[in-house]
XYZ file of C-alpha atoms in Angstrom:
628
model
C 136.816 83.838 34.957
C 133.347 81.566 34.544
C 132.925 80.318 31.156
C 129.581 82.964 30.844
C 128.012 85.866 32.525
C 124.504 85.261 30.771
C 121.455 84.697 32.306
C 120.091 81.592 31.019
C 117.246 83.404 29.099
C 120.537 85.039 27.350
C 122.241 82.237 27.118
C 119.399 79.864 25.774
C 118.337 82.698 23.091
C 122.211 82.377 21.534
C 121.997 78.513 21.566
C 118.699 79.311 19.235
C 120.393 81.708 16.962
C 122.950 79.219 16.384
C 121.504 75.774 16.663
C 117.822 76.934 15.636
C 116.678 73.412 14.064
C 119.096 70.932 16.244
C 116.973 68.719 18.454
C 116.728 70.339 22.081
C 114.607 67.980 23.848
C 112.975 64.549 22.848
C 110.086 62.304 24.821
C 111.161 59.034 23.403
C 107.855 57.583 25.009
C 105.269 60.270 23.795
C 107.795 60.864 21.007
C 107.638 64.780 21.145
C 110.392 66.197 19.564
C 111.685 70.115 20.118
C 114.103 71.795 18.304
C 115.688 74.624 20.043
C 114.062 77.363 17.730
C 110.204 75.418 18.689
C 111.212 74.983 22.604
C 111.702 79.083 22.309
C 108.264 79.435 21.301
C 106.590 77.355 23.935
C 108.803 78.779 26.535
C 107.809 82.286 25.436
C 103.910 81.600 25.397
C 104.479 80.031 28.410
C 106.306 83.055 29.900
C 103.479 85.492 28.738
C 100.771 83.461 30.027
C 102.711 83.647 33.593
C 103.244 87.042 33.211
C 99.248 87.399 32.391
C 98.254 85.296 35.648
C 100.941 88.208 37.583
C 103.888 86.078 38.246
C 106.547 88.101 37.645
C 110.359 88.987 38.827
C 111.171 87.609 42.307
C 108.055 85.323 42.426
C 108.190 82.343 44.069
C 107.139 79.444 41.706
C 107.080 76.466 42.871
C 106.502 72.930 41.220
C 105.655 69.228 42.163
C 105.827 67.026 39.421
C 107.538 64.072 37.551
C 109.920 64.514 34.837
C 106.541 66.003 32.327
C 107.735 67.429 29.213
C 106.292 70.699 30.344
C 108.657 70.303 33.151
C 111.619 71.792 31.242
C 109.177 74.695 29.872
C 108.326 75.757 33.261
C 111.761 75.915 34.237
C 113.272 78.494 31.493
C 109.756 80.202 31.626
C 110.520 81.478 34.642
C 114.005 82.097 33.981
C 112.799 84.401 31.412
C 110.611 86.250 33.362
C 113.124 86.576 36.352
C 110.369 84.599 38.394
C 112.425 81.581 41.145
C 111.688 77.858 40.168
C 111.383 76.101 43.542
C 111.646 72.326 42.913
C 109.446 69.828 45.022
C 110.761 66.060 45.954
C 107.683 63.743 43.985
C 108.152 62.047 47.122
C 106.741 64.504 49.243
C 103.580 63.611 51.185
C 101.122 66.434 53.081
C 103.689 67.665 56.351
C 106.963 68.291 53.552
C 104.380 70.055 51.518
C 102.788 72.433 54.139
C 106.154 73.122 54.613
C 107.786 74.036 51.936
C 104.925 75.603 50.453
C 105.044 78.539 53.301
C 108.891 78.771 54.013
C 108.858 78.966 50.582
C 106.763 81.633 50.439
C 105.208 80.594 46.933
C 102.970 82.613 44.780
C 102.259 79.628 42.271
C 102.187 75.978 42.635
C 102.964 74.128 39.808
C 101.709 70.075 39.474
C 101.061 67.042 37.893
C 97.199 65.025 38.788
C 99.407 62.442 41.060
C 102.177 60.008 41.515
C 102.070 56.430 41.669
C 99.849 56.042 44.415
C 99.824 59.550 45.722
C 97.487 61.862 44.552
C 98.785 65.306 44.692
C 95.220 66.758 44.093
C 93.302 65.373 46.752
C 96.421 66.341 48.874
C 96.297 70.297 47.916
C 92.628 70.456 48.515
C 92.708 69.171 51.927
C 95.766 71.489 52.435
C 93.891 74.206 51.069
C 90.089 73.665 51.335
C 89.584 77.285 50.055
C 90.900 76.490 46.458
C 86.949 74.974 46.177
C 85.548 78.212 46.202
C 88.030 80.477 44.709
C 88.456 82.645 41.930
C 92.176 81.433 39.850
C 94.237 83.431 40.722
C 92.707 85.013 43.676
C 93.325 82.543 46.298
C 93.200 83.647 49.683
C 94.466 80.676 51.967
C 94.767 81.187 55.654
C 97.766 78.351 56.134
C 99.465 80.290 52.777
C 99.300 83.701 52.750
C 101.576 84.099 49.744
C 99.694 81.326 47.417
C 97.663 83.337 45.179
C 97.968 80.712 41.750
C 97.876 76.946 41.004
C 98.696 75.285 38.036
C 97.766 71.907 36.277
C 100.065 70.752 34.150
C 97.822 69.078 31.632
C 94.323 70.072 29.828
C 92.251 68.824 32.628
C 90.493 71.658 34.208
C 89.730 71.862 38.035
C 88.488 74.076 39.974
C 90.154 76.929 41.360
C 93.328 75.971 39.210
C 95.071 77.063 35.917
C 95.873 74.879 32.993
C 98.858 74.806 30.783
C 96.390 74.928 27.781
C 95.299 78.446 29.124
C 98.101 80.045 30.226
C 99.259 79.414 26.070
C 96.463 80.813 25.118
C 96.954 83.946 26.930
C 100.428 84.302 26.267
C 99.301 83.945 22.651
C 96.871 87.328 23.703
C 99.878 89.774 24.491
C 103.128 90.647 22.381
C 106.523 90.341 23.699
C 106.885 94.320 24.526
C 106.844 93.162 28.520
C 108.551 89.759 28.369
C 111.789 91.684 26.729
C 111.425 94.610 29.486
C 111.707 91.864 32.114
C 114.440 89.793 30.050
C 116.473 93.396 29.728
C 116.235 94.228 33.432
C 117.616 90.221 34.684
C 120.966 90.164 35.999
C 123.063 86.724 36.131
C 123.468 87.317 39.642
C 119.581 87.009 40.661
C 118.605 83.645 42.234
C 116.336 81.690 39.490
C 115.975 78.492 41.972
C 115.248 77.167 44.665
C 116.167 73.584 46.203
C 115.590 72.308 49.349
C 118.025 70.208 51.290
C 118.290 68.910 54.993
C 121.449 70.191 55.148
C 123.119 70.308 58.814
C 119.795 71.773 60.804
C 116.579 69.860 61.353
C 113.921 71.501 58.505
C 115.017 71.726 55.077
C 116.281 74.692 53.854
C 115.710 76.557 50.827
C 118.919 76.711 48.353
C 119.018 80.069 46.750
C 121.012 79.451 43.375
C 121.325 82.040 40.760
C 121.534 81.901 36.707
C 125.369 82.595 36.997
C 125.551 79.568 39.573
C 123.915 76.549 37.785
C 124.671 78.240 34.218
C 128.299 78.013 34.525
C 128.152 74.715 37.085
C 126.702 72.974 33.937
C 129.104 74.355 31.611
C 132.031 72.481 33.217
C 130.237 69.435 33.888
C 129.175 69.012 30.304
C 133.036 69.871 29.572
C 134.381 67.321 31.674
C 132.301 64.757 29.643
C 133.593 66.307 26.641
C 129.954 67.112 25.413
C 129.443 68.748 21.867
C 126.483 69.301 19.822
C 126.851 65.763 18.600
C 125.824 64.275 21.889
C 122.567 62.825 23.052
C 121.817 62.772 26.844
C 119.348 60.045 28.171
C 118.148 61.397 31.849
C 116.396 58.997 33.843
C 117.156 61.113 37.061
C 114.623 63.443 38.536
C 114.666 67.365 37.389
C 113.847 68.451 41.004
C 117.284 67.202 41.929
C 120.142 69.215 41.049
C 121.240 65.990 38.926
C 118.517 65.977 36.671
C 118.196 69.978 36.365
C 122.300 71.616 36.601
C 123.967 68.337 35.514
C 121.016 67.501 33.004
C 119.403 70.510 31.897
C 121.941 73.329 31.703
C 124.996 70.702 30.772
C 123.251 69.919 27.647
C 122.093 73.543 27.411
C 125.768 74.989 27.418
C 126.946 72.455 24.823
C 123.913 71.902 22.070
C 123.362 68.730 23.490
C 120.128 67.194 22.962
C 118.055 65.655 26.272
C 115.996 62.789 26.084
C 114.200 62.611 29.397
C 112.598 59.811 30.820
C 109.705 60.412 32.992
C 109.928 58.270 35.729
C 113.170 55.462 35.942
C 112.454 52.089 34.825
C 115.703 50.173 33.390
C 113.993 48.676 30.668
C 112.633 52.504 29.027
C 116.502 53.402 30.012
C 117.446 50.657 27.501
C 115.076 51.063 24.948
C 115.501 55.303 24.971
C 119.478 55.494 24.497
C 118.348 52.505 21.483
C 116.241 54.032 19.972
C 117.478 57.786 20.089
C 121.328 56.662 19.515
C 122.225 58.317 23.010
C 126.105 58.757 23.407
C 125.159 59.674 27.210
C 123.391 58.534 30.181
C 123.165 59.421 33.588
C 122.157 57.613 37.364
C 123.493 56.463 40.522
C 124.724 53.030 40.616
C 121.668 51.332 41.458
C 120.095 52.817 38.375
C 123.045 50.919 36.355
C 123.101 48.226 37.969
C 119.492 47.781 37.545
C 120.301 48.056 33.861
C 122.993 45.728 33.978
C 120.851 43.226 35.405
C 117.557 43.441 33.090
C 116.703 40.019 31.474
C 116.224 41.894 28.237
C 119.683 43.351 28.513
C 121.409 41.946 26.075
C 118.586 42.785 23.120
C 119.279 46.418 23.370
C 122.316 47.882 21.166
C 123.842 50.026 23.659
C 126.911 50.977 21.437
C 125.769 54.494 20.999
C 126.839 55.503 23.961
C 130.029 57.026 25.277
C 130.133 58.635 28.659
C 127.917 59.888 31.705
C 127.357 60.367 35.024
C 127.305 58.153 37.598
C 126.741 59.751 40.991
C 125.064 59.761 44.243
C 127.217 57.091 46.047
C 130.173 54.941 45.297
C 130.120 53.063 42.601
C 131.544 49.293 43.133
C 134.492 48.279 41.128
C 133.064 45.735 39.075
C 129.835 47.581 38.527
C 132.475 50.146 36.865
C 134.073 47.468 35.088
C 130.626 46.282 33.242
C 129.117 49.994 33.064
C 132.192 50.326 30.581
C 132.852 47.236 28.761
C 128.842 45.667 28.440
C 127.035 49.815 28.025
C 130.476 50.735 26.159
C 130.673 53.959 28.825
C 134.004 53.992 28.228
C 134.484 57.570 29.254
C 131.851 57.547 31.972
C 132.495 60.383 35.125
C 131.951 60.555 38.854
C 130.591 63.587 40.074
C 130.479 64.921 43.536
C 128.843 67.977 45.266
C 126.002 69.191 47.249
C 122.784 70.876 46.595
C 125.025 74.960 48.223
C 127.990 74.204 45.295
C 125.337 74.295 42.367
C 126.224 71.383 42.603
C 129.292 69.975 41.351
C 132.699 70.761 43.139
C 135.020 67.626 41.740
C 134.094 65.199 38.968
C 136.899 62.613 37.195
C 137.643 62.978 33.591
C 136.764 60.818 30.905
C 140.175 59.040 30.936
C 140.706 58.442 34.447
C 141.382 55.048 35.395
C 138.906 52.914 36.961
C 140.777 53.380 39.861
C 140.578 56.890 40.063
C 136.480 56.280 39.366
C 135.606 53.789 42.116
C 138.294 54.974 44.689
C 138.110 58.874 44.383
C 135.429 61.601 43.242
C 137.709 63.251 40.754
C 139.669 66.762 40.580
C 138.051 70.425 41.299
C 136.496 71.510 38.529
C 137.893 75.143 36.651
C 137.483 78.387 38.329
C 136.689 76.959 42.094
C 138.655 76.490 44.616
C 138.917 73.498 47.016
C 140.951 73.403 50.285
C 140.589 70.694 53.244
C 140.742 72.174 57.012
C 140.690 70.799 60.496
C 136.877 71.346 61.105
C 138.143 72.133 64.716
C 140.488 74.484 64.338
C 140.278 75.440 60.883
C 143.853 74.959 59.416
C 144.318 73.890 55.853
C 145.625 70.726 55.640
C 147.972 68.801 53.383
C 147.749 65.562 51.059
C 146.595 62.505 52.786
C 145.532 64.160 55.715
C 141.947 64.699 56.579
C 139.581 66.834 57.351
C 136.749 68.893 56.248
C 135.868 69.555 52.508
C 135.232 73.218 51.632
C 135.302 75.237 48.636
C 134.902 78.802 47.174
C 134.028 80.286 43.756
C 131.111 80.930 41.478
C 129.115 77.591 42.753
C 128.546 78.698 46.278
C 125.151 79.572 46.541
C 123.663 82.745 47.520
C 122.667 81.598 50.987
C 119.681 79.738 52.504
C 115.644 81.913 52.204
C 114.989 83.452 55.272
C 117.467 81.486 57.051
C 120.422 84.198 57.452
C 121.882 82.228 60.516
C 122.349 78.840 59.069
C 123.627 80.838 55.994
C 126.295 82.040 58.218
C 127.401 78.230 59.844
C 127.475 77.029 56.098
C 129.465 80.006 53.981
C 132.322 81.473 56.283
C 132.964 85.222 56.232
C 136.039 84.527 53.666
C 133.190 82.804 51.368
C 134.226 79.287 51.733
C 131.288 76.636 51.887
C 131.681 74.230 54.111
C 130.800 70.943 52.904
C 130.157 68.819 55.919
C 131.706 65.919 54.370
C 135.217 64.631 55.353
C 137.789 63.953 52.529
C 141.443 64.068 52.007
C 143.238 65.057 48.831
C 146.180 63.047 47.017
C 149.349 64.295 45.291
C 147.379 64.093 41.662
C 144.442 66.328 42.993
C 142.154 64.052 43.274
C 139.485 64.005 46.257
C 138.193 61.390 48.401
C 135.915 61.330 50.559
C 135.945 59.459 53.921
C 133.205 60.338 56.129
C 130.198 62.020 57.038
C 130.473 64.709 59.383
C 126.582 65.571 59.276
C 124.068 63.605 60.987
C 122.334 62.277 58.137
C 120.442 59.290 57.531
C 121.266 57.511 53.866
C 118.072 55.272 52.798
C 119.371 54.386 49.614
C 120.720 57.140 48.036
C 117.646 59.471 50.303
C 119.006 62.014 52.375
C 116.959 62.023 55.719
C 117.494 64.345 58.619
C 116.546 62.494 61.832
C 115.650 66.109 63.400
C 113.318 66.980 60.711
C 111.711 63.588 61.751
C 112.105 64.238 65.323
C 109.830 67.214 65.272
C 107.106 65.583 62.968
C 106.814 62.457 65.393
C 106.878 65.190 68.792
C 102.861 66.046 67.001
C 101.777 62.804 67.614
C 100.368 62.538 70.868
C 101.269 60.465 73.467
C 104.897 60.962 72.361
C 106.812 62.598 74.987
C 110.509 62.224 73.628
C 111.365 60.659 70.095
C 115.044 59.981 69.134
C 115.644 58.968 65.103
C 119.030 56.865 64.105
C 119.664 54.870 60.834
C 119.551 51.122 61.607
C 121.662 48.798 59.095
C 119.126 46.696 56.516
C 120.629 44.991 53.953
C 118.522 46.087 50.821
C 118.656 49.711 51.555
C 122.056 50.277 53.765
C 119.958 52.139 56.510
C 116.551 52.484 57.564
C 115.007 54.674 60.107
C 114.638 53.461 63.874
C 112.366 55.497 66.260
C 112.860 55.349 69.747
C 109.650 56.762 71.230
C 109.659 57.630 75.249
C 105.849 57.430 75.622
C 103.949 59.898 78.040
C 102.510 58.647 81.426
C 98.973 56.447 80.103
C 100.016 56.467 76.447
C 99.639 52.853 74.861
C 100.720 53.499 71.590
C 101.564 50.919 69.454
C 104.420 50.884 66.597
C 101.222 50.534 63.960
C 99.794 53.599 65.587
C 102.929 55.467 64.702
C 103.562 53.929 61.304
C 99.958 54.926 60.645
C 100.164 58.350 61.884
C 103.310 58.603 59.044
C 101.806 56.958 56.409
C 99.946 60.283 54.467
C 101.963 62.876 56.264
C 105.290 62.095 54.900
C 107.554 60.429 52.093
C 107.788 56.968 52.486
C 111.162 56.589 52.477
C 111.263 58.999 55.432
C 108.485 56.528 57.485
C 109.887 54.561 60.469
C 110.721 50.977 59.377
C 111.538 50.019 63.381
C 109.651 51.392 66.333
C 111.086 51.047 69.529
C 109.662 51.911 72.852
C 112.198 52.904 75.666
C 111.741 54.051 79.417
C 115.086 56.426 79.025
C 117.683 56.570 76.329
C 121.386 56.087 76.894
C 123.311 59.225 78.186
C 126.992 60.206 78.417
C 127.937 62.125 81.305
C 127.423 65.758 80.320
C 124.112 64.481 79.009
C 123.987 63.844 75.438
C 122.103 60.787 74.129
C 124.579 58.490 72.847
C 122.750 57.323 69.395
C 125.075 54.904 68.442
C 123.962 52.809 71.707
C 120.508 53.399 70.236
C 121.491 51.333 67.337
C 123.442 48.648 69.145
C 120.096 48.256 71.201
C 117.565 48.187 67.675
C 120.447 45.034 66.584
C 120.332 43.640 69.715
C 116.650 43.624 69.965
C 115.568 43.199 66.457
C 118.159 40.348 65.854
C 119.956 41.848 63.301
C 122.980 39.338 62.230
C 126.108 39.363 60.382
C 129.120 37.333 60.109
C 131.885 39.816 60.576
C 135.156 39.993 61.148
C 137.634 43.002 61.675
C 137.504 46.188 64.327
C 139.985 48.622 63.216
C 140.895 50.300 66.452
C 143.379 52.983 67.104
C 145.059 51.268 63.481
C 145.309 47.521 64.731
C 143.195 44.907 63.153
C 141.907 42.767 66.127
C 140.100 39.110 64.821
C 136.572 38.875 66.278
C 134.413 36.286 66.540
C 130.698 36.458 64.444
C 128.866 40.248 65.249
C 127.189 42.390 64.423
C 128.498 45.464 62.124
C 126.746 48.930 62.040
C 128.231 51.144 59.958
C 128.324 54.657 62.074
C 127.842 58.324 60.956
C 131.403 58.689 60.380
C 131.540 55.926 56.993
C 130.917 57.576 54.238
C 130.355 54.581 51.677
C 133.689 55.057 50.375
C 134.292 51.225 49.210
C 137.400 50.471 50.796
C 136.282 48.647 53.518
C 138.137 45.090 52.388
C 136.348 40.966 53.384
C 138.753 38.462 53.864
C 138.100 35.037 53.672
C 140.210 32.322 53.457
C 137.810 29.862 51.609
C 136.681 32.674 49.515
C 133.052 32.646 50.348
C 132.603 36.323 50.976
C 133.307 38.897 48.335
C 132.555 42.572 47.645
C 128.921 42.352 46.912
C 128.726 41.363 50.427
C 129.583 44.357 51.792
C 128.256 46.842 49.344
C 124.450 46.281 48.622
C 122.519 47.065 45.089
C 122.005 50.201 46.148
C 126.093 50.980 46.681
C 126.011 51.736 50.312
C 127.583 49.256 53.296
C 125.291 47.180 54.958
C 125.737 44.831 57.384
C 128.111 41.878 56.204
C 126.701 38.342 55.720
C 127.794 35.047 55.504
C 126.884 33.333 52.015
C 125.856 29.442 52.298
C 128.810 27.603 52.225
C 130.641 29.660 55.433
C 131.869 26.903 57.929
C 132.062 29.707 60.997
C 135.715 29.259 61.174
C 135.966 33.054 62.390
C 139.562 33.334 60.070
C 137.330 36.393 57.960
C 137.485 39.751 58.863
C 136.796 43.141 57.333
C 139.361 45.884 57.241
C 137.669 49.324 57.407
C 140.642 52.212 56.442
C 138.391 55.241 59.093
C 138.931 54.251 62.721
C 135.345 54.804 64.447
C 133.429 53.988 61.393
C 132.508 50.860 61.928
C 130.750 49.412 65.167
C 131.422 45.972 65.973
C 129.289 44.412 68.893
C 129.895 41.382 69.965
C 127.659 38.282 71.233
């Protein structure tokens, strides 16, 4: 059975009784401090106030901000009141937010004044002119029906919106007689949040998750770190991923842990936070370390505090592993693995694994799930070393995508197993690897993006008659996104036109970095556009180089001279893709940029063009090689 049947209102109220004066959560960098009995209180004036405003049990609630320390208040607020948190990407520009903000079907938007050079004001009151002239809490919005409350996070006031300021005060106005009605009715089962992922269909889709889900999810990740009440967690990664919210939030929740969030990542606060607060724990994806690793003020900071964490998100390189443990003493640091519909963790290695086991594989299952791999064509479970599709059952699956009861039905089989997408193969020990990507997804580092999703926002623009989207190799990200735009009859649209029509509609990471204007696009026979001929064209045209050096087809290695490697749908950044060069010019970091993903493969000064290096790549059809 699941480690706890609690909702996490439950569950958070026990970790009061018993740890009422241990240090919850701590702002280094505004140097707020919460012990778990004063969190309580805020969360329950917060809860009230919500309740006050008429979000209750089933409302939609979504919000857009930064890691704010009110962001964690929010988020058991509404677990309290039985009301769904629906995180928002920071990234998100005007089209993700008109989006989301009606499939969503939200009640109450939740944000911060702006980010970086985005401000989310100005962008909700051109989304929603009426918010000028409304009463709070009234809003009547002809693009969002549902929208009736916005929120500031802050003591600003503006008009037509909430502040946190009031909503304490009025939950300071009423008694808890209704907030323990509505904690006495919640059942572990009920979804409590709400993320959206691209998943294997063009839109993002809305990831119901439930307090039983992400409850006992962090439970085992905190175990598998060995996490106690003695632990302190720095988290540099955002809460509106499930990596800063399951394998932050409730992992330190279930164990007594105390979080010190960062609000934004900078390597430098990383540094100075697990210093100054004595963290034994720290969390990121290997840029994030590496980015550490490479501060000039690295060596200043005593780092000896700390003692394992989470790296996740992409490989990790070998000797990025190597100095993560011996220079930030992580000797016990994990790899995790999952997606968004597992809650999210389905494998994660232990703190003793070898390095090995941490570079090369994702870890073992964790407790009470199960984990099988199947022929994603016929559907028979397969044995070790063979591969296939990744798919598991147990507590983690979610409870299905909103309003989207087909693609519920493609992703969770009748039998309840979730199928991952991802292709992996198991090894005698148990331990998963995975070794390609059976989704169509484009990986900007360590940014999910759905060409289709992009597809459809481009098709607006007019002049556009046909759009295709593909991932184009770039060596400081691993991919970028390539447009190939089939303009209608009269259309002279340039690529700055289309750049500029992206530039305050969506994230920037999702904006086209290559525009390409074709006449027809590559077809096979039956008629399908044959993308990966779209790439080899974007190379060809945008001169794209790389010294390269082995095609692994049908298992022979065949010597090529100086190409061009693209790095197809089907390679999965696993890392063992192998440069050899006789005069030992090339190396690793060649092949695996700062962000951990392939790129293409360059020649460092010094290469005398003999053509004797090559690169081994262990998945047939991952790798495209074209040739001069």
């Amino acid at each position: 059975m699941p480690y706890t049947d609690k909702t996490i209102g439950a569950f958070f109220e026990d970790q009061v009784a018993r740890l009422p004066d241990h240090e919850f959560i701590v702002y280094p960098d505004r140097d707020l401090r919460f012990t778990f009995r004063q969190f309580n209180e805020r969360v329950d004036q917060l809860a009230k106030g919500l309740l006050a405003i008429g979000i209750g049990k089933g409302d939609h609630v979504g919000i857009w901000a930064t890691n704010v320390p009110d962001w964690t208040t929010f988020m058991f607020a509404t677990a309290k009141i039985g009301a769904v948190l629906v995180t928002i990407n920071t990234h998100y520009r005007s089209f993700e937010l008109e989006y989301l903000v009606r499939q969503a079907d939200l009640k109450a938007l939740v944000l911060i004044d702006s980010f970086r050079d985005h401000d989310y004001l100005q962008t909700l009151n051109e989304l929603i002119p009426e918010l000028s002239s409304c009463q709070r809490g009234q809003l009547q919005s002809e693009k969002f029906p549902a929208l009736k409350s916005v929120i500031f996070i802050g003591q600003e006031k503006h008009r037509g919106l909430y502040n946190t300021r009031e909503l304490m005060l009025l939950g300071d106005q009423d008694d808890n007689e209704e907030l323990n009605r509505i904690k006495a009715s919640l059942d572990p089962h009920d979804v409590i949040n709400m993320q959206y992922t691209s998943g294997t269909t063009g839109f993002p889709k809305g990831v119901m998750l439930s307090h039983y889900n992400i409850l006992n999810n962090g439970y085992y990740i905190g175990d598998r770190q060995k996490f106690t009440e003695a632990d302190r967690l720095c988290l540099p990664v955002p809460l509106f991923h499930c990596f800063g919210c399951v394998l932050g939030v409730m992992a330190a929740l279930t164990h007594g842990t105390t979080l010190v969030p960062l609000e934004l990542f900078d390597p430098l606060l990383v540094l100075a936070a697990v210093q100054k607060e004595k963290c034994t724990a720290v969390y990121g994806v290997p840029t994030m370390f590496i980015a550490e690793l490479a501060h000039p003020m690295f060596d200043m900071f005593d780092l000896s505090s700390l003692r394992t964490g989470i790296m996740a998100g992409s490989p990790c390189p070998e000797e990025t592993m190597r100095q993560v443990m011996d220079k930030m003493h992580c000797t016990d640091i994990t790899i995790a693995y999952g997606l968004t519909e597992a809650s999210p963790v389905i494998t994660q290695t232990r703190t003793d694994d070898s390095v090995a086991q941490r570079t090369s594989t994702v870890g073992a299952k964790l407790p009470e799930i199960e984990v099988k791999i199947v022929d994603p064509d016929t559907g028979k479970e397969l044995g070790v070393g063979e591969r296939g599709e990744l798919c598991c059952r147990g507590y983690n699956v979610m409870k299905g995508y909103y309003n989207m009861p087909e693609q519920t039905a493609e992703a969770v089989d009748a039998d309840g197993w979730l199928h991952s997408g991802d292709q992996a193969e198991v090894d005698a020990d148990g331990y998963y690897k995975i070794t390609g990507r059976i989704k169509d997804m484009i990986i900007r580092g360590g940014e999910n993006i759905y060409p289709r999703e992009l597809e459809e926002f481009l098709y607006t623009m007019e002049g556009v008659l046909d759009v295709q989207v593909v991932g184009i190799p770039d060596e400081k990200y691993g991919e970028v996104v390539g447009a190939f735009i089939i303009r209608k009859e009269g259309a002279d649209m340039t690529e700055e036109d289309v750049i500029d029509f992206t530039r305050s509609r969506i994230a920037p990471y999702k904006k086209p970095k290559h525009v390409l204007f074709v006449d027809a696009y590559p077809m096979t026979a039956s008629g399908k556009i044959q993308k990966y001929k779209l790439r080899e064209m974007a190379c060809e045209q945008l001169g794209i180089e790389a010294k390269v050096f082995e095609e692994k087809v049908d298992n022979k290695q065949e010597k090529v001279k100086p190409s061009v490697i693209i790095h197809e749908e089907l390679c999965k950044a696993c890392g063992l893709c192998i440069i050899h060069c006789p005069k030992d010019i090339l190396e690793a970091s060649d092949r695996i940029n700062e962000l951990g993903y392939p790129t293409t493969v360059v020649a460092k000064e010094g290469c005398i063009g003999c053509a004797n290096c090559y690169l081994v790549c262990p998945e047939p059809g991952a790798v495209t090689v074209i040739r001069p």
